[in-house]
PDB file of C-alpha atoms and ligand atoms in Angstrom:
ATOM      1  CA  UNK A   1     -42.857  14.082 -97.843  1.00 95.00           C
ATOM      2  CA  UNK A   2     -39.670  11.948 -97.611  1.00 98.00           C
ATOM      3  CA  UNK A   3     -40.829   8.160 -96.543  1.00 98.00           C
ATOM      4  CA  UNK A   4     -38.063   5.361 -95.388  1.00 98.00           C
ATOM      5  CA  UNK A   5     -39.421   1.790 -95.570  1.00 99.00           C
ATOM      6  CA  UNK A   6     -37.830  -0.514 -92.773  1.00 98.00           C
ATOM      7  CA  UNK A   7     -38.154  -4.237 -93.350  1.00 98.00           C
ATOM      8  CA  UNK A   8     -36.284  -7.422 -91.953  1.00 98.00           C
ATOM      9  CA  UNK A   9     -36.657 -10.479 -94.700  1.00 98.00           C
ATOM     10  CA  UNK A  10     -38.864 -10.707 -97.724  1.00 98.00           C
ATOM     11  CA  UNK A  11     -39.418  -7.381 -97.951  1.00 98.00           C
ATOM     12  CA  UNK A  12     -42.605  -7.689-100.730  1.00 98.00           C
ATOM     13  CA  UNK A  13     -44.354  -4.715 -98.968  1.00 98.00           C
ATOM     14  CA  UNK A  14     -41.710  -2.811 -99.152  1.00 98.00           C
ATOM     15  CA  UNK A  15     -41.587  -3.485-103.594  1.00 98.00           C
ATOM     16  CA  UNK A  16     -45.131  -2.873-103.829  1.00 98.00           C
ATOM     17  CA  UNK A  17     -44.352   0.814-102.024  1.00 98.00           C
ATOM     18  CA  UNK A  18     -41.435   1.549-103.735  1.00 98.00           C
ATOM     19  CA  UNK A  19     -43.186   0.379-107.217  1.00 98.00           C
ATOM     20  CA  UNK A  20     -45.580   3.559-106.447  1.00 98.00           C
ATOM     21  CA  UNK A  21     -44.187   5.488-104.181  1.00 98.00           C
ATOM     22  CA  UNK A  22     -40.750   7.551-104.456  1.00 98.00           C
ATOM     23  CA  UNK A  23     -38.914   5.555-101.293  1.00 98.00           C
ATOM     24  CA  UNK A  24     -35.796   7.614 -99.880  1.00 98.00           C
ATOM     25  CA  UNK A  25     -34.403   4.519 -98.603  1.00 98.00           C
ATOM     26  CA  UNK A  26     -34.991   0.612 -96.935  1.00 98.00           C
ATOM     27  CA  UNK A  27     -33.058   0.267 -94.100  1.00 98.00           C
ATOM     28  CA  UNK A  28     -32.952  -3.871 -92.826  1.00 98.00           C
ATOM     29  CA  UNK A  29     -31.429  -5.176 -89.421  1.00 98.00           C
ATOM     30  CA  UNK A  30     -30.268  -8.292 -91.690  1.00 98.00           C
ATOM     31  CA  UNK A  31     -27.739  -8.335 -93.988  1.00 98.00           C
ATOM     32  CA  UNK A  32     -29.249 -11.021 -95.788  1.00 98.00           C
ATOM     33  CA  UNK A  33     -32.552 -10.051 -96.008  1.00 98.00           C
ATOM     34  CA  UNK A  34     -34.008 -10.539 -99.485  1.00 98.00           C
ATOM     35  CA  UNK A  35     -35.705  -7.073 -99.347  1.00 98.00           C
ATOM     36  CA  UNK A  36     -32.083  -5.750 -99.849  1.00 98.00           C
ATOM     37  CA  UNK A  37     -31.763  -7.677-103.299  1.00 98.00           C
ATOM     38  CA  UNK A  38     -35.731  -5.629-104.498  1.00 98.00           C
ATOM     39  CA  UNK A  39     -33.906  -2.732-103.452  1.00 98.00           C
ATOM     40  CA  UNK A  40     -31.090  -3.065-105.557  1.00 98.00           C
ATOM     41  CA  UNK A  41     -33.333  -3.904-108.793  1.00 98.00           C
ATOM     42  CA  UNK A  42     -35.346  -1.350-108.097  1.00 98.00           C
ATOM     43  CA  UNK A  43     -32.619   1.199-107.418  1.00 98.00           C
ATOM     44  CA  UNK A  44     -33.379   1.896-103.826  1.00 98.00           C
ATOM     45  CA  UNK A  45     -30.509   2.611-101.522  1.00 98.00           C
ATOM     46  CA  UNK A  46     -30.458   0.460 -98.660  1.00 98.00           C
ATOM     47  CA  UNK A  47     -28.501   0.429 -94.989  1.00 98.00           C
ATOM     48  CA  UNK A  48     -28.450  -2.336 -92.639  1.00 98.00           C
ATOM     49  CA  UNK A  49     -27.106  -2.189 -88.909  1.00 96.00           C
ATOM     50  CA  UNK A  50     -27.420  -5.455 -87.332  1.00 98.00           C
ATOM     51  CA  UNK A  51     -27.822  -5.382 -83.825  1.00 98.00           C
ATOM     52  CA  UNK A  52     -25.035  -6.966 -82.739  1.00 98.00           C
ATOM     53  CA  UNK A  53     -22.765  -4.707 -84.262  1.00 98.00           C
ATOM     54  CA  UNK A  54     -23.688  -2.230 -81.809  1.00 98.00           C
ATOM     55  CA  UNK A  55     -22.886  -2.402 -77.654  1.00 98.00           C
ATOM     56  CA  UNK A  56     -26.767  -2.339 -77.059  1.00 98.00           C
ATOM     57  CA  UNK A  57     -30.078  -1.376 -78.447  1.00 98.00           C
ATOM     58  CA  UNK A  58     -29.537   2.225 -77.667  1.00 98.00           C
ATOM     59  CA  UNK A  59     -26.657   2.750 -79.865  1.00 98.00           C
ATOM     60  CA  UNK A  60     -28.319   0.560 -82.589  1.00 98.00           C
ATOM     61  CA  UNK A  61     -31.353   2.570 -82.678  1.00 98.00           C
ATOM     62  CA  UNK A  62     -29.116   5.956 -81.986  1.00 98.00           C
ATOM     63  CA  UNK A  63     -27.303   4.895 -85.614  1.00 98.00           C
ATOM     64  CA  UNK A  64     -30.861   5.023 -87.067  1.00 98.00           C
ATOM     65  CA  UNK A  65     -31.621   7.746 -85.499  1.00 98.00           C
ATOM     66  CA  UNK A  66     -28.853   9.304 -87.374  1.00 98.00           C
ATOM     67  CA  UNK A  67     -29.548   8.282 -90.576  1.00 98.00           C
ATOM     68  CA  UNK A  68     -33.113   9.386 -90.632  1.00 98.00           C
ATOM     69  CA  UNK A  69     -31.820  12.613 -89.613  1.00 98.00           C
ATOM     70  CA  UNK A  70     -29.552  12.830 -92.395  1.00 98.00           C
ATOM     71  CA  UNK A  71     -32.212  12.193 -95.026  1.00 98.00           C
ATOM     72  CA  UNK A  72     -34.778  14.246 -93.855  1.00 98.00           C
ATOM     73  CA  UNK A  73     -37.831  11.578 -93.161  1.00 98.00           C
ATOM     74  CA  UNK A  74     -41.029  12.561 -92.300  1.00 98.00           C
ATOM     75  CA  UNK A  75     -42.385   8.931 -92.042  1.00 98.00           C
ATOM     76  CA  UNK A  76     -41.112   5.626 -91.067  1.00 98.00           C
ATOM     77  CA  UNK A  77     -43.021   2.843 -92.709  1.00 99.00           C
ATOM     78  CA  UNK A  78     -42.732  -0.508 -91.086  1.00 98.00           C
ATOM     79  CA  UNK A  79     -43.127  -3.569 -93.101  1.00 98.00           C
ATOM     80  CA  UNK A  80     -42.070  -7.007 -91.626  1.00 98.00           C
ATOM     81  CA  UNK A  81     -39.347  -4.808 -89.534  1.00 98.00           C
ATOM     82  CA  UNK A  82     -39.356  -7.855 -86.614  1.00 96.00           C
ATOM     83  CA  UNK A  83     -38.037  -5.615 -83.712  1.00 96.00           C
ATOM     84  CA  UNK A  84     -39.783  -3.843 -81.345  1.00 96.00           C
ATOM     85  CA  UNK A  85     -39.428   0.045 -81.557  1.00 97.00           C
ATOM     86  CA  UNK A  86     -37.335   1.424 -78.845  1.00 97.00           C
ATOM     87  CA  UNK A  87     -37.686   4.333 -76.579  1.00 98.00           C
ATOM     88  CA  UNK A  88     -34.801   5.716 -78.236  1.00 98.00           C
ATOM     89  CA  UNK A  89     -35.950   5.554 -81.877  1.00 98.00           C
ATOM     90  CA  UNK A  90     -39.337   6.298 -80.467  1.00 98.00           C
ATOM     91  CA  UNK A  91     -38.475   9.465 -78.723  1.00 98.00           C
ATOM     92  CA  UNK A  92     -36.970  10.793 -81.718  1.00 98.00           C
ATOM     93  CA  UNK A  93     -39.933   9.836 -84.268  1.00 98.00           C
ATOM     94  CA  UNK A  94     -42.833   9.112 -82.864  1.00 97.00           C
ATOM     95  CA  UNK A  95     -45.914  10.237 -84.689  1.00 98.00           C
ATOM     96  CA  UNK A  96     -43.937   9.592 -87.490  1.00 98.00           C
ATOM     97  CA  UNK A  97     -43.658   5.486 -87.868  1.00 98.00           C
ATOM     98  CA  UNK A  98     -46.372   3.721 -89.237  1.00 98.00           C
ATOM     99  CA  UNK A  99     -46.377  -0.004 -89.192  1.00 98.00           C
ATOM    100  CA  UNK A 100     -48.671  -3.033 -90.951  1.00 98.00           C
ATOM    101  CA  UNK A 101     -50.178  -5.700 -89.144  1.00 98.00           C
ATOM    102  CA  UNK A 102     -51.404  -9.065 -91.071  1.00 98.00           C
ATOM    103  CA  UNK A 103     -54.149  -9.195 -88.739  1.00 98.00           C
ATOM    104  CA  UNK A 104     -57.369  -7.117 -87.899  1.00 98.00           C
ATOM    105  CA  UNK A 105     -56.280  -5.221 -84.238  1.00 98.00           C
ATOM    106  CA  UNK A 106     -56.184  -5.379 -81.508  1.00 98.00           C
ATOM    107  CA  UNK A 107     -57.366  -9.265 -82.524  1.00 98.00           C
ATOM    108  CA  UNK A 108     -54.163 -11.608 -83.045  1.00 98.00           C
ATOM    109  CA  UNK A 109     -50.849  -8.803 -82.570  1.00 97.00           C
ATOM    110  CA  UNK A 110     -47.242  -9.979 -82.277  1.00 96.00           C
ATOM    111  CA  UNK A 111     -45.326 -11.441 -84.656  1.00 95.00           C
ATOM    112  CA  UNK A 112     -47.606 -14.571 -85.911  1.00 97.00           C
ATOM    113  CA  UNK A 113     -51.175 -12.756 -86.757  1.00 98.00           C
ATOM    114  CA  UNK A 114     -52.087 -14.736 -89.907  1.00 98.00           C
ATOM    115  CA  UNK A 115     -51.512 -18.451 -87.707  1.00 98.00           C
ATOM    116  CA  UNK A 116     -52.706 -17.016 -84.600  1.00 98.00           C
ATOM    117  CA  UNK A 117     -56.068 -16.226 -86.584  1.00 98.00           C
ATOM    118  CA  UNK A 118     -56.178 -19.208 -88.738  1.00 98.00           C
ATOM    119  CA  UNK A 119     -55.304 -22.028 -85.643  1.00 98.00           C
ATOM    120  CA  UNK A 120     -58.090 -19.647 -83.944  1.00 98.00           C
ATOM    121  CA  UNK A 121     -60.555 -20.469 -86.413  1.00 97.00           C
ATOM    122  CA  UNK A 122     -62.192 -17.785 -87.213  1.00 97.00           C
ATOM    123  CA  UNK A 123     -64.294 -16.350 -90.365  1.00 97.00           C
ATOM    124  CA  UNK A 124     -62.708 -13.294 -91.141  1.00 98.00           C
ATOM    125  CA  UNK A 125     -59.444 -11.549 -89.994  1.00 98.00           C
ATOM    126  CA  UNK A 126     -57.552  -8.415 -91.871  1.00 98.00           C
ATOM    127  CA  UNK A 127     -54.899  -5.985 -91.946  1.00 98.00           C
ATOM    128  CA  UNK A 128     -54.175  -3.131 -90.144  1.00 98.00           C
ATOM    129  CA  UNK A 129     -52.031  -0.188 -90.644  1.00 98.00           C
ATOM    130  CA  UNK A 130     -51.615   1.779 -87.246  1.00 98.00           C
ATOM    131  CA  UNK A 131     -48.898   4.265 -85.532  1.00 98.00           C
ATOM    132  CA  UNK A 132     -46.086   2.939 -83.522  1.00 98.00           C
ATOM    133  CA  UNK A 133     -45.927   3.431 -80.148  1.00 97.00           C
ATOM    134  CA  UNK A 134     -44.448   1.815 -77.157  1.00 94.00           C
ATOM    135  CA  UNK A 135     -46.390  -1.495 -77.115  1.00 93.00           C
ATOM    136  CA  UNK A 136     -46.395  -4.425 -79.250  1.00 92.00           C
ATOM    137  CA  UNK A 137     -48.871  -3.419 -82.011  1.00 94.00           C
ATOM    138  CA  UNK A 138     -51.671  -1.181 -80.247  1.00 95.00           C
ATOM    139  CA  UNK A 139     -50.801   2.058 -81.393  1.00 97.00           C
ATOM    140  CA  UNK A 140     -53.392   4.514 -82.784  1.00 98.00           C
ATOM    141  CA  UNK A 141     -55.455   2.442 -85.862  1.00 98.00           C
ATOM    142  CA  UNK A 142     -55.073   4.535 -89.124  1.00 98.00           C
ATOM    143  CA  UNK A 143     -57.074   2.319 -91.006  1.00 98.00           C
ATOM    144  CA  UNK A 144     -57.887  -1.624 -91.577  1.00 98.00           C
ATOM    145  CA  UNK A 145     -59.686  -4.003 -93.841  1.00 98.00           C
ATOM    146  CA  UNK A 146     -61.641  -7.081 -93.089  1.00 98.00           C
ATOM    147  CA  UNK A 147     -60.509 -10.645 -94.970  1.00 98.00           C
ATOM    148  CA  UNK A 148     -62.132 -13.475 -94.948  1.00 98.00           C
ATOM    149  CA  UNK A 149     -61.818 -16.922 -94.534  1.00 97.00           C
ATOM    150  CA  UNK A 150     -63.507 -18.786 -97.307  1.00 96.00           C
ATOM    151  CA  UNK A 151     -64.643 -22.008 -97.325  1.00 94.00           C
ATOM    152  CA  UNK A 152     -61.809 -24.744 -98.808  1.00 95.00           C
ATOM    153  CA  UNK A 153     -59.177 -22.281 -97.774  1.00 96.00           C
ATOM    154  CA  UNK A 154     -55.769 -23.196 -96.566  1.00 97.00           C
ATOM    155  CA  UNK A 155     -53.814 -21.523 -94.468  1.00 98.00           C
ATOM    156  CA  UNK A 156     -51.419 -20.134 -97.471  1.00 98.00           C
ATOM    157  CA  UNK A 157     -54.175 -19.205 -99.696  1.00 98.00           C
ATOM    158  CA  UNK A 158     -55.583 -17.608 -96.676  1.00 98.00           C
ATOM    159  CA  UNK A 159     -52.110 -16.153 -95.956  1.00 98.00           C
ATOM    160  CA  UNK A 160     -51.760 -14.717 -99.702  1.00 98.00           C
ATOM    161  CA  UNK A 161     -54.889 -13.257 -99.373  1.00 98.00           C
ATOM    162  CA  UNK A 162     -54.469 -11.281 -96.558  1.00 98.00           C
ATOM    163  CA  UNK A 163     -51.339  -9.869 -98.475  1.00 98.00           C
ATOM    164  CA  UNK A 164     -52.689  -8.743-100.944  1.00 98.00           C
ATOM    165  CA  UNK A 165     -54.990  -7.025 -98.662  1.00 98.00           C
ATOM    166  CA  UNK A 166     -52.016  -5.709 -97.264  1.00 98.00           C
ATOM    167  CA  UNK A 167     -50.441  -4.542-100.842  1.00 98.00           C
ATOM    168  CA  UNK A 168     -53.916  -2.560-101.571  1.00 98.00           C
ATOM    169  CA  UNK A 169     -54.083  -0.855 -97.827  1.00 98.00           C
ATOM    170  CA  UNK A 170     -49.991   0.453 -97.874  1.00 98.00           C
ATOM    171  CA  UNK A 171     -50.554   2.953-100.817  1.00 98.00           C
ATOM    172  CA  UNK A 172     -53.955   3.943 -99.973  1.00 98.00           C
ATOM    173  CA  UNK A 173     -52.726   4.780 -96.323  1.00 98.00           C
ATOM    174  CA  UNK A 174     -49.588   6.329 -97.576  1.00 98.00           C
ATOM    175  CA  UNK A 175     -51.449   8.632-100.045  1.00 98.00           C
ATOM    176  CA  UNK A 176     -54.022   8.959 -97.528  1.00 98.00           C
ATOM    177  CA  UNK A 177     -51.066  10.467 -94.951  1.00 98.00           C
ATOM    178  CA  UNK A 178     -50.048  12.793 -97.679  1.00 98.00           C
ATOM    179  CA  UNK A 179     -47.625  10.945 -99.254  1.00 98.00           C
ATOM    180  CA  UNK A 180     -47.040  11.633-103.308  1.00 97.00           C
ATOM    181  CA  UNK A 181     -47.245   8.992-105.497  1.00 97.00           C
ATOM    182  CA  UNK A 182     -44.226   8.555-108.218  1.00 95.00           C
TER     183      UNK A 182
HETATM  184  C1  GRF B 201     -46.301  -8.712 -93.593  1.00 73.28           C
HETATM  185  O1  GRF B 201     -47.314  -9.685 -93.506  1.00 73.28           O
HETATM  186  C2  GRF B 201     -46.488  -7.648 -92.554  1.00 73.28           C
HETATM  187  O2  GRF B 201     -47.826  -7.383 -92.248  1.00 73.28           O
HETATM  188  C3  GRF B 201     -45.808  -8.254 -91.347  1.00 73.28           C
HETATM  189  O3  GRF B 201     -44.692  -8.917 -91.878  1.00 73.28           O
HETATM  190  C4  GRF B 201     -44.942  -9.306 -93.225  1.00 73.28           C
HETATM  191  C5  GRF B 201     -43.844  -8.774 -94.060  1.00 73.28           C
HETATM  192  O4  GRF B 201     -43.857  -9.294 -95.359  1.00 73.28           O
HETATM  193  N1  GRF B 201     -45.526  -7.254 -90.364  1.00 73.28           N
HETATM  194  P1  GRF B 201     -42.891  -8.676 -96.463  1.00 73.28           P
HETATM  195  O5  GRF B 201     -41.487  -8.661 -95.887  1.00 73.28           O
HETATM  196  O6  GRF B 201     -43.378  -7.291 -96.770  1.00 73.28           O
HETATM  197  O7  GRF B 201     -42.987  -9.591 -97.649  1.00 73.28           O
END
């Protein structure tokens, strides 16, 4: 099972999947993104379109398209990829792209889960790893994980703990889905 892993900045997801997990390729929509420097050290190939290299979203997601074709993936994994899936990428894979969520669905989606649950106040939030479909994170739930908010917490340790929630739940949903580790 050939995985991509498509991620738009820090790209720490993507390392911890790659560290286990034999990654085809990262493909970013940033040319600066940082995840393209783990790639290199870890001997990943990477690709990055940027969208405004392209006439419109169509041909930006038909260039992806492409290249997933080319290499054969069975799954998309989305992690911190900040655009919305289009019908164009989606008509071609979906079923097939899986994305994380640093929040426990459908509580807090869109792109600010961890401060939309922490200015919310509330005791626990989580992760959530769930298929991609048209909407803004409310595809099918493959599976999630509850983390709390303990008591002297501030927002970044609450932050780093909900990533390393996330970091624990990508390789258990990836072998879950099939997926072999290294
Ligand atoms: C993660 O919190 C993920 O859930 C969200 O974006 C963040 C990406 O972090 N979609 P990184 O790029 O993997 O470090």
């Amino acid at each position: 099972m050939k995985i991509a892993v498509f991620a738009s900045g820090n790209g720490s997801n993507f390392q911890v999947i790659a560290e286990q997990f034999p990654v085809e390729f990262v493909f970013s929509d940033h040319r600066d993104a940082y995840v393209l420097e783990r790639a290199k050290n870890l001997g990943v190939a990477s690709y990055v379109f940027e969208l405004k290299e392209f006439d419109n979203k169509t041909a930006y997601e038909e260039a992806i398209v492409k290249l997933l074709d080319e290499h054969q993936i069975d799954l998309v994994c989305l992690a911190g990829y900040m655009k919305i899936v289009g019908p164009t990428l989606l008509a071609a894979y979906e079923g097939r792209i899986i994305n994380i969520h640093p929040a426990y669905l459908p509580e807090f989606p869109g792109a600010h889960g961890i401060e939309d649950a922490w200015n919310a106040g509330v005791d626990q939030s989580g992760v959530t790893i769930h298929w991609v479909d048209s909407g803004v994170d409310t595809g099918k739930v493959i599976k999630q994980v509850r983390v709390p908010r303990l008591e002297g917490d501030a927002l970044e340790t609450f932050e780093t703990r909900i990533h390393e929630a996330e970091y624990k739940l990508y390789p258990e949903v990836l072998e879950s889905l099939g997926v072999e580790r290294k």
